[in-house]
Amino acid sequence: MSVYQSAARILKDALEKKGAVKTLVYSSDEKDKRKLFALVCETLKYKTSLFKILKETNLLNTYGWNEETCKEVFTVSDDIDYKYLALPLLYDYLYGKGLGKAGRIRSLITKHKGLVLKTFSKLKTEKEISDVIDHKVNKSSLPRYVRVNTLKATQDDIINRFQQEGWFLKTDYEPSLYCKVLKSLTESEFLVDPVIPGLLAFPPGTDFHSHYLNDSGAVILQDRASCFPAFILNPPPGSHVVDCCAAPGNKTTQLAAIMNNEGKILAFDLSKERLVTLQEFINKGEVTNTTVRCADFMTIDPTIKGCESVEYILVDPSCSGSGIAERRNELTDDVRSTAKKRLRKLSRFQSLLLQHALSFPSAKKVVYSTCSVHEEENEQVVEEVSQKFQDKFQLEYILPEWTMRGKDGYNCSKFCLRLDTNQHFTNGFFVACFVLKSENCNSQLVNDINSEQLDEDMPTNNNHKKKRKLSPSPSPSRKDNGISDECEVKKEKKSKKKSKKKKHLSDDEESIENNQTHVEIKKHTKKKHKKKHLSDDEEIKEHSKKKKKKNKHSSKNLEVSENEDDNVEIDSSIPKNKKKKKKKSHLIYE
Ligand SMILES: C[S@@+](CC[C@H](N)C(=O)[O-])C[C@H]1O[C@@H](n2cnc3c(N)ncnc32)[C@H](O)[C@@H]1O
């Protein structure tokens, strides 16, 4: 079935308010879910005009659009409503990429192209469909952010590459005026972010999706706001990290870059489909320190081997997505996202997830983030959890120079950080950071704040560790990292076999296998290993299976869905040297 038929189904359900677009897309059978999601979202944005064109052309009553003739040309599932099938086809024909790749189904439109084009231009002239143009402007009003994947290239390499293409790096401005300059970028200018290391900003509407640097994984297209959580967690190379809700993986790859691929990341997510994307990101970005696990994080026992040593945890759970700028329009779930009942449910789920993370015995730094603007999902969660865990954890006063803090009226407000679309030209976002009371974690704690110190902790974008250079020509990504990792693991196993008398399999023996779903961690083949001989990951897996059955707090029981799509993300702070402290500065960078 073509993507247009899948889109037709989803458009119908979305417009009849049977579910959120994201959920509908991810539960569909369509292979290329990203493509489907984009097609549905774009079509919805133009729906008023598309319906007008449909009505004016009377297209559905023209030859070719009845069931019989359609079925002569291609297979259309019985449950497809032709009205909704026309919408994505018309969208691609008039506004999108054209119908070049639509196959025979394109004839439904191209057979009548004279009529369609004439009607389109007539309605435009009569300003009947001017709303379309407005929408396009809104849609692309945010800058295009690009994170340098420091596992594959240095910031300087990437800047050079863009300069060679004719881009001009703007540096002649006061750092405190960054956001103003950002707003007025000309077509060929770009900027280096003053807060997030390795983040570049290009003018709104710049499309790098098919750029070779993106294809090769040397850069990642990630929104500015979504770079903050990993940047704030800042796990040192060699540390042990958990990313509780990892897919599609922008923050996981950012964490790996911060850690310079040293140490271990355990990346959990409930969604197999989304983990496929995560695995692709990992392969493309040459991330080698991450183990991916399809599991409900709530079912993971924090005390079992493999988890008991985890020190840094990122909690970036599903949320309403109300901060995502592109979503704030008539077609998405705004009504749904603000429904009190739904927010309460999300809030409860987020709180339990955060509490679970804080119960990891070695946890010393836990960052909580959402791309929601609602207090229920942000300050209220942090307030409740910080009170419950006040004996062990306290909130860190993150990025003191950042003036937009949490919403007033909570004890936690000033320790939280918010990003706002109008002020910061990025998606609406929320971040808070818990640190172990006895830990200093390289930064000020709630109790330590004093005004003189505020200027001193400002990180700069100079603290990049130099990475290997980009090859002179665009570097192809490693094709199937999962498989090559497996080979390496096998070799290692062989050599170890001779001398091995260990009871437990070591962590190094774990590998991510590209099995059917590409996400399950490889099972060790030796059947004779009993439970007590399981590797860390197998132990986690076993435990998770058991706990799933009985855990009444399993997030599935909470029936929470959405927003799983804060999927514009990026990389950040590579410490210059493990032992050296971060550079400080006195900038105000908002
Ligand atoms: C906002 S998205 C995460 C985005 C991700 N951190 C990134 O940067 O790309 C939330 C994710 O949480 C996952 N999720 C929801 N409930 C979960 C649970 N109980 N355990 C693990 N993952 C969960 C969803 O499948 C979704 O992929």
Tab-separated table of N, CA, C and O in Angstrom, residues 1-6 9 67-80 82 85 104-105 108:
chain	number	residue	atom	x	y	z
A	1	MET	N	0.849	-1.196	0.000
A	1	MET	CA	0.000	0.000	0.000
A	1	MET	C	0.893	1.258	0.000
A	1	MET	O	1.910	1.278	0.671
A	2	SER	N	0.469	2.265	-0.776
A	2	SER	CA	1.323	3.452	-0.852
A	2	SER	C	1.186	4.313	0.399
A	2	SER	O	0.209	4.196	1.150
A	3	VAL	N	2.163	5.170	0.586
A	3	VAL	CA	2.144	6.065	1.749
A	3	VAL	C	0.906	6.965	1.711
A	3	VAL	O	0.385	7.400	2.745
A	4	TYR	N	0.384	7.203	0.491
A	4	TYR	CA	-0.798	8.066	0.375
A	4	TYR	C	-2.033	7.395	0.971
A	4	TYR	O	-2.885	8.035	1.564
A	5	GLN	N	-2.093	6.077	0.810
A	5	GLN	CA	-3.246	5.374	1.383
A	5	GLN	C	-3.144	5.337	2.909
A	5	GLN	O	-4.137	5.517	3.610
A	6	SER	N	-1.940	5.125	3.403
A	6	SER	CA	-1.768	5.167	4.872
A	6	SER	C	-2.116	6.556	5.378
A	6	SER	O	-2.773	6.721	6.413
A	9	ARG	N	-5.883	7.188	5.665
A	9	ARG	CA	-6.476	6.607	6.882
A	9	ARG	C	-6.233	7.496	8.088
A	9	ARG	O	-7.119	7.762	8.886
A	67	GLU	N	-14.780	3.958	-7.346
A	67	GLU	CA	-14.115	2.758	-6.843
A	67	GLU	C	-13.631	1.811	-7.947
A	67	GLU	O	-12.509	1.341	-7.948
A	68	GLU	N	-14.502	1.612	-8.931
A	68	GLU	CA	-14.156	0.625	-9.957
A	68	GLU	C	-12.949	1.037	-10.781
A	68	GLU	O	-12.001	0.284	-10.955
A	69	THR	N	-12.997	2.293	-11.262
A	69	THR	CA	-11.881	2.718	-12.118
A	69	THR	C	-10.602	2.832	-11.314
A	69	THR	O	-9.523	2.565	-11.809
A	70	CYS	N	-10.743	3.200	-10.047
A	70	CYS	CA	-9.540	3.272	-9.198
A	70	CYS	C	-8.892	1.903	-9.106
A	70	CYS	O	-7.688	1.752	-9.220
A	71	LYS	N	-9.724	0.916	-8.905
A	71	LYS	CA	-9.178	-0.427	-8.696
A	71	LYS	C	-8.589	-1.018	-9.963
A	71	LYS	O	-7.792	-1.941	-9.910
A	72	GLU	N	-8.998	-0.450	-11.097
A	72	GLU	CA	-8.376	-0.886	-12.343
A	72	GLU	C	-6.920	-0.434	-12.391
A	72	GLU	O	-6.047	-1.088	-12.919
A	73	VAL	N	-6.685	0.723	-11.827
A	73	VAL	CA	-5.353	1.329	-11.919
A	73	VAL	C	-4.424	0.851	-10.809
A	73	VAL	O	-3.258	0.593	-11.007
A	74	PHE	N	-4.914	0.733	-9.625
A	74	PHE	CA	-4.081	0.300	-8.494
A	74	PHE	C	-4.962	-0.303	-7.407
A	74	PHE	O	-6.178	-0.216	-7.453
A	75	THR	N	-4.304	-0.880	-6.407
A	75	THR	CA	-5.063	-1.497	-5.325
A	75	THR	C	-5.361	-0.463	-4.250
A	75	THR	O	-4.443	0.129	-3.690
A	76	VAL	N	-6.604	-0.267	-4.001
A	76	VAL	CA	-6.963	0.630	-2.899
A	76	VAL	C	-7.704	-0.208	-1.870
A	76	VAL	O	-8.627	-0.947	-2.208
A	77	SER	N	-7.280	-0.094	-0.636
A	77	SER	CA	-7.956	-0.866	0.410
A	77	SER	C	-9.409	-0.413	0.524
A	77	SER	O	-9.713	0.758	0.306
A	78	ASP	N	-10.236	-1.352	0.905
A	78	ASP	CA	-11.669	-1.064	0.942
A	78	ASP	C	-12.044	0.038	1.911
A	78	ASP	O	-13.000	0.764	1.694
A	79	ASP	N	-11.269	0.148	2.993
A	79	ASP	CA	-11.676	1.125	3.999
A	79	ASP	C	-11.142	2.535	3.729
A	79	ASP	O	-11.268	3.416	4.556
A	80	ILE	N	-10.533	2.746	2.599
A	80	ILE	CA	-9.999	4.091	2.329
A	80	ILE	C	-11.128	4.997	1.839
A	80	ILE	O	-11.856	4.655	0.905
A	82	TYR	N	-12.088	8.071	-0.185
A	82	TYR	CA	-11.405	8.739	-1.297
A	82	TYR	C	-11.190	10.234	-1.069
A	82	TYR	O	-10.259	10.828	-1.589
A	85	LEU	N	-7.986	10.406	0.579
A	85	LEU	CA	-6.885	9.996	-0.301
A	85	LEU	C	-6.491	11.163	-1.218
A	85	LEU	O	-5.319	11.382	-1.532
A	104	ARG	N	1.555	4.665	-9.830
A	104	ARG	CA	0.411	4.835	-10.733
A	104	ARG	C	-0.717	5.673	-10.123
A	104	ARG	O	-1.529	6.249	-10.829
A	105	ILE	N	-0.714	5.709	-8.798
A	105	ILE	CA	-1.786	6.442	-8.109
A	105	ILE	C	-1.792	7.930	-8.488
A	105	ILE	O	-2.810	8.607	-8.367
A	108	LEU	N	-4.544	9.799	-10.586
A	108	LEU	CA	-5.773	10.359	-10.029
A	108	LEU	C	-5.764	11.883	-10.082
A	108	LEU	O	-6.797	12.519	-10.192
